[in-house]
Each structure stands twice: as structure tokens, then as C-alpha cells.
Amino acid sequence: MDGVSKKKLILFDLDSTLIKEETIDEIASLAGVEEEVKEITKEAMNGKLNFGQSLKKRVSLVKGLPIEKVKELVLRLRLTEGAEETIKELKKRGYIVGVVSGGFTVATDRIKDILGLDYAYSNELIENDGILTGEVRGPIMDEDAKGKILEEIAKKEGIDLKDTVVVGDGANDISMFKKAGLKIAFCAKDILKKNADVAIEKRDLREILKYVK
């Protein structure tokens, strides 16, 4: 390797990991369907509901919302404690950093810009004349999607899967946890902790730096 440090990859979930909120629940509160959507989110994150079906079901409930209202809401989403410092430090350590979310581009694009991430993968809320149609499309519509994206980015960057780290909190992170070299459950559901190497309970992302070389 002629003294050059090896390239490594770390992927984060977005909702309740890089940011404090669950984006779909916040959008639902705008539409007045917060309780119904929260219940579906909870079931999906605990692995009791198929992720793709639950996502479509939740998005169908926010049909009719103006996209501008969603964009305004996204500006109010809050980064998790320590997020900025953690990403800066990871970049110093030679990591390529990405966010992979079952949420929406309207949120991940903004977080990618704020944190200077290398990759952002998520789904798109479909709109017509500025109004949400209640439909969604994108690369993260099923249980295996995050794992496939981890493999895809690693291959593109020429990084061995053993040199990858993943950080998440819910059932739809399991597929990337099964493939990564180091799996960190961050304030996570029990179903994900069972698939993790490390479980962090303090809601401060700087905690992961103790485990990431």
C-alpha cells in the first residue's frame, strides 16, 4: 500500500440516527395524521411490518400536502448531538461518508449539504403541481435495499466490505448490518441490537468514534 492509508467507508441511517426526528412522522403531523403514521413507523422499525408496505401506507396518508410545507419542515430538522464533529473526524480518518435512508430526498439532500457527505441515498416523494400524490419511489423500498447500496458504494470505491462501518437504529438497517465489517446500533431497537457488534445508548454520535478506527 506504499504508506497510503486504506480507504474506508461508513454509512449512516438518517432518522433517529443522524437527525433527532423521524421525518415521516414530522410530515404526518403537518397532515394531521401523526398518530396513525407513528404507529406504523413503530411497527416497521421493530420489524413487525414489511418496510416497503409500511412506507407506502404512511406516505399515502400524507396525500394532498403542499411540497413547500414539507420543504419548510425539513429546515427545522435537528442534527443529533455530535453529528458535525463526528463526520469531520471520520473524514480526517480517511472515511468516505454516506447517508442511506428509507426516508426522503427532500431531507437527505439537505443533510448531505450541511455535513458535507459523499453519498446520500433515499426515496422521493412524488408530487404533482406542488402537491404530494401520496406515492413514493426510490432505491430503498424493501428490506434488502440498504445492504445492496452498501455493496454498490464499496465496489465503486474499491473498498473491501470488511473495511466498512454502518450505524443505524431500526429493522430496515439489518441488511447493511449483515454485510458490514463493523455494525453499530445507535439508541436502537432490540431487533437491530441483535445484529450489532456495538450498541450505544447515549444519544451522542461522538460515542461511535471510540469504536471506529
CSV table of C-alpha atoms in Angstrom, one decimal:
chain,number,residue,atom,x,y,z
A,1,MET,CA,0.0,0.0,0.0
A,2,ASP,CA,3.1,2.2,-0.2
A,3,GLY,CA,2.3,4.0,3.0
A,4,VAL,CA,-1.1,5.3,1.8
A,5,SER,CA,-3.8,4.8,4.4
A,6,LYS,CA,-6.5,2.4,3.3
A,7,LYS,CA,-9.8,3.9,2.1
A,8,LYS,CA,-12.7,3.1,4.3
A,9,LEU,CA,-16.5,3.6,4.2
A,10,ILE,CA,-19.1,4.5,6.8
A,11,LEU,CA,-22.8,4.7,6.1
A,12,PHE,CA,-25.4,6.2,8.5
A,13,ASP,CA,-29.1,5.9,8.7
A,14,LEU,CA,-30.9,9.3,8.8
A,15,ASP,CA,-34.0,9.3,11.0
A,16,SER,CA,-33.2,9.0,14.8
A,17,THR,CA,-29.5,8.5,13.8
A,18,LEU,CA,-28.0,11.5,12.0
A,19,ILE,CA,-31.0,13.6,12.9
A,20,LYS,CA,-33.2,13.6,16.0
A,21,GLU,CA,-36.5,13.2,14.3
A,22,GLU,CA,-38.4,10.6,12.2
A,23,THR,CA,-39.0,12.7,9.0
A,24,ILE,CA,-42.2,10.8,8.0
A,25,ASP,CA,-43.7,11.3,11.5
A,26,GLU,CA,-43.0,15.1,11.3
A,27,ILE,CA,-44.6,15.3,7.8
A,28,ALA,CA,-47.6,13.4,9.2
A,29,SER,CA,-48.1,16.0,11.9
A,30,LEU,CA,-48.4,18.6,9.2
A,31,ALA,CA,-51.2,16.5,7.6
A,32,GLY,CA,-52.9,15.8,10.9
A,33,VAL,CA,-52.3,12.0,10.7
A,34,GLU,CA,-49.4,11.9,13.2
A,35,GLU,CA,-50.8,9.2,15.5
A,36,GLU,CA,-51.7,6.7,12.7
A,37,VAL,CA,-48.3,7.2,11.0
A,38,LYS,CA,-46.3,6.9,14.2
A,39,GLU,CA,-47.9,3.6,15.0
A,40,ILE,CA,-47.0,2.2,11.5
A,41,THR,CA,-43.4,3.6,11.9
A,42,LYS,CA,-43.1,1.9,15.3
A,43,GLU,CA,-44.2,-1.4,13.9
A,44,ALA,CA,-41.9,-1.2,10.9
A,45,MET,CA,-38.8,-0.2,12.9
A,46,ASN,CA,-39.4,-3.1,15.3
A,47,GLY,CA,-39.6,-5.5,12.4
A,48,LYS,CA,-43.3,-6.3,12.8
A,49,LEU,CA,-44.3,-4.8,9.4
A,50,ASN,CA,-42.7,-5.2,5.9
A,51,PHE,CA,-40.8,-2.0,5.4
A,52,GLY,CA,-41.9,-1.3,1.8
A,53,GLN,CA,-45.6,-1.8,2.6
A,54,SER,CA,-45.3,0.3,5.7
A,55,LEU,CA,-43.6,3.1,3.8
A,56,LYS,CA,-46.3,3.2,1.1
A,57,LYS,CA,-49.0,3.1,3.7
A,58,ARG,CA,-47.5,6.0,5.6
A,59,VAL,CA,-46.9,8.1,2.5
A,60,SER,CA,-50.5,7.5,1.3
A,61,LEU,CA,-51.7,9.2,4.5
A,62,VAL,CA,-50.0,12.5,3.7
A,63,LYS,CA,-51.5,12.8,0.2
A,64,GLY,CA,-52.6,16.4,-0.6
A,65,LEU,CA,-49.9,18.2,1.4
A,66,PRO,CA,-48.1,21.0,-0.5
A,67,ILE,CA,-44.4,20.1,-1.1
A,68,GLU,CA,-43.5,23.7,0.0
A,69,LYS,CA,-44.7,22.9,3.5
A,70,VAL,CA,-42.6,19.8,3.6
A,71,LYS,CA,-39.5,21.8,2.5
A,72,GLU,CA,-40.1,24.3,5.3
A,73,LEU,CA,-40.4,21.5,7.8
A,74,VAL,CA,-37.1,19.9,6.6
A,75,LEU,CA,-35.4,23.2,7.6
A,76,ARG,CA,-36.4,22.6,11.2
A,77,LEU,CA,-35.0,19.1,11.4
A,78,ARG,CA,-32.2,18.9,14.1
A,79,LEU,CA,-28.9,17.1,13.8
A,80,THR,CA,-28.2,14.6,16.5
A,81,GLU,CA,-25.8,15.7,19.2
A,82,GLY,CA,-22.2,15.5,18.0
A,83,ALA,CA,-23.1,14.8,14.3
A,84,GLU,CA,-20.9,17.6,12.8
A,85,GLU,CA,-17.8,16.9,14.9
A,86,THR,CA,-18.2,13.1,14.2
A,87,ILE,CA,-18.4,13.5,10.4
A,88,LYS,CA,-15.4,15.9,10.4
A,89,GLU,CA,-13.3,13.5,12.5
A,90,LEU,CA,-14.3,10.5,10.3
A,91,LYS,CA,-13.2,12.4,7.2
A,92,LYS,CA,-9.9,13.2,8.9
A,93,ARG,CA,-9.5,9.4,9.5
A,94,GLY,CA,-9.9,8.8,5.8
A,95,TYR,CA,-13.5,7.7,5.6
A,96,ILE,CA,-15.9,8.1,2.7
A,97,VAL,CA,-19.2,9.0,4.5
A,98,GLY,CA,-22.8,8.5,3.3
A,99,VAL,CA,-26.4,8.5,4.5
A,100,VAL,CA,-28.7,5.7,3.4
A,101,SER,CA,-32.3,6.3,4.4
A,102,GLY,CA,-35.8,4.8,3.9
A,103,GLY,CA,-36.9,8.5,4.2
A,104,PHE,CA,-36.9,11.2,1.5
A,105,THR,CA,-34.5,13.1,-0.7
A,106,VAL,CA,-36.0,16.4,0.5
A,107,ALA,CA,-34.4,15.7,3.9
A,108,THR,CA,-31.2,13.7,2.9
A,109,ASP,CA,-30.1,16.2,0.3
A,110,ARG,CA,-30.2,19.0,2.9
A,111,ILE,CA,-28.3,16.9,5.5
A,112,LYS,CA,-25.7,15.8,2.8
A,113,ASP,CA,-25.0,19.5,2.1
A,114,ILE,CA,-24.8,20.5,5.8
A,115,LEU,CA,-22.5,17.7,6.8
A,116,GLY,CA,-20.5,17.5,3.5
A,117,LEU,CA,-21.3,13.8,3.0
A,118,ASP,CA,-20.1,11.9,-0.1
A,119,TYR,CA,-23.2,9.9,-0.7
A,120,ALA,CA,-27.0,10.2,0.0
A,121,TYR,CA,-29.5,7.5,-1.0
A,122,SER,CA,-33.2,7.8,-0.2
A,123,ASN,CA,-36.6,7.8,-1.7
A,124,GLU,CA,-38.6,10.5,-3.5
A,125,LEU,CA,-42.0,11.9,-2.5
A,126,ILE,CA,-44.0,12.1,-5.7
A,127,GLU,CA,-45.7,15.5,-6.3
A,128,ASN,CA,-48.0,16.9,-9.0
A,129,ASP,CA,-48.3,20.7,-9.3
A,130,GLY,CA,-46.6,21.1,-5.9
A,131,ILE,CA,-49.0,18.7,-4.1
A,132,LEU,CA,-48.0,15.3,-2.7
A,133,THR,CA,-49.7,12.5,-4.6
A,134,GLY,CA,-49.4,10.0,-1.7
A,135,GLU,CA,-46.9,7.9,-3.6
A,136,VAL,CA,-43.2,7.3,-3.2
A,137,ARG,CA,-40.4,5.8,-5.4
A,138,GLY,CA,-36.7,5.2,-4.9
A,139,PRO,CA,-33.9,2.8,-4.2
A,140,ILE,CA,-34.9,1.9,-0.6
A,141,MET,CA,-38.3,0.3,-0.9
A,142,ASP,CA,-37.5,-3.1,0.5
A,143,GLU,CA,-35.7,-4.9,3.4
A,144,ASP,CA,-32.6,-5.7,1.4
A,145,ALA,CA,-32.0,-2.3,-0.2
A,146,LYS,CA,-29.5,-0.8,2.3
A,147,GLY,CA,-27.3,-3.9,2.1
A,148,LYS,CA,-27.2,-3.7,-1.7
A,149,ILE,CA,-26.4,0.0,-1.6
A,150,LEU,CA,-23.5,-0.7,0.9
A,151,GLU,CA,-22.1,-3.3,-1.6
A,152,GLU,CA,-22.6,-0.9,-4.5
A,153,ILE,CA,-20.7,2.0,-3.0
A,154,ALA,CA,-17.9,-0.3,-1.6
A,155,LYS,CA,-17.5,-1.8,-5.1
A,156,LYS,CA,-17.5,1.6,-6.8
A,157,GLU,CA,-14.9,3.0,-4.3
A,158,GLY,CA,-12.8,-0.2,-4.4
A,159,ILE,CA,-13.3,-0.8,-0.6
A,160,ASP,CA,-13.4,-4.3,0.9
A,161,LEU,CA,-16.7,-4.9,2.9
A,162,LYS,CA,-14.5,-5.7,6.0
A,163,ASP,CA,-13.4,-2.0,5.8
A,164,THR,CA,-17.0,-0.7,6.1
A,165,VAL,CA,-18.9,0.6,9.1
A,166,VAL,CA,-22.7,1.0,9.4
A,167,VAL,CA,-24.6,3.0,12.0
A,168,GLY,CA,-28.4,2.7,12.4
A,169,ASP,CA,-31.4,2.2,14.8
A,170,GLY,CA,-34.1,0.1,13.2
A,171,ALA,CA,-35.2,-3.1,11.4
A,172,ASN,CA,-34.6,-1.7,7.9
A,173,ASP,CA,-30.9,-1.4,8.7
A,174,ILE,CA,-30.4,-5.1,9.2
A,175,SER,CA,-29.5,-5.8,5.6
A,176,MET,CA,-26.5,-3.5,5.7
A,177,PHE,CA,-25.6,-4.7,9.2
A,178,LYS,CA,-25.3,-8.3,7.8
A,179,LYS,CA,-22.7,-7.2,5.2
A,180,ALA,CA,-20.6,-4.5,7.0
A,181,GLY,CA,-17.3,-5.1,8.8
A,182,LEU,CA,-18.4,-3.1,11.9
A,183,LYS,CA,-22.0,-2.7,12.9
A,184,ILE,CA,-23.0,0.0,15.4
A,185,ALA,CA,-26.5,0.1,16.8
A,186,PHE,CA,-27.3,3.7,17.9
A,187,CYS,CA,-30.0,4.1,20.5
A,188,ALA,CA,-31.6,1.2,18.6
A,189,LYS,CA,-34.5,-1.2,18.6
A,190,ASP,CA,-33.8,-4.6,20.1
A,191,ILE,CA,-34.2,-6.3,16.7
A,192,LEU,CA,-31.2,-4.4,15.4
A,193,LYS,CA,-29.1,-4.7,18.5
A,194,LYS,CA,-29.1,-8.5,18.0
A,195,ASN,CA,-27.3,-7.9,14.7
A,196,ALA,CA,-24.8,-5.4,16.0
A,197,ASP,CA,-21.2,-5.6,17.2
A,198,VAL,CA,-21.6,-2.5,19.4
A,199,ALA,CA,-24.7,-0.9,21.0
A,200,ILE,CA,-24.5,2.7,22.0
A,201,GLU,CA,-27.2,4.0,24.4
A,202,LYS,CA,-26.1,7.6,24.8
A,203,ARG,CA,-27.6,9.9,22.2
A,204,ASP,CA,-24.3,11.5,21.1
A,205,LEU,CA,-22.8,10.4,17.8
A,206,ARG,CA,-19.3,11.2,19.1
A,207,GLU,CA,-19.6,7.9,21.1
A,208,ILE,CA,-19.1,5.9,17.9
A,209,LEU,CA,-15.5,7.4,17.5
A,210,LYS,CA,-14.4,5.1,20.3
A,211,TYR,CA,-15.1,2.1,18.2
A,212,VAL,CA,-14.2,3.3,14.7
A,213,LYS,CA,-10.5,3.0,13.8
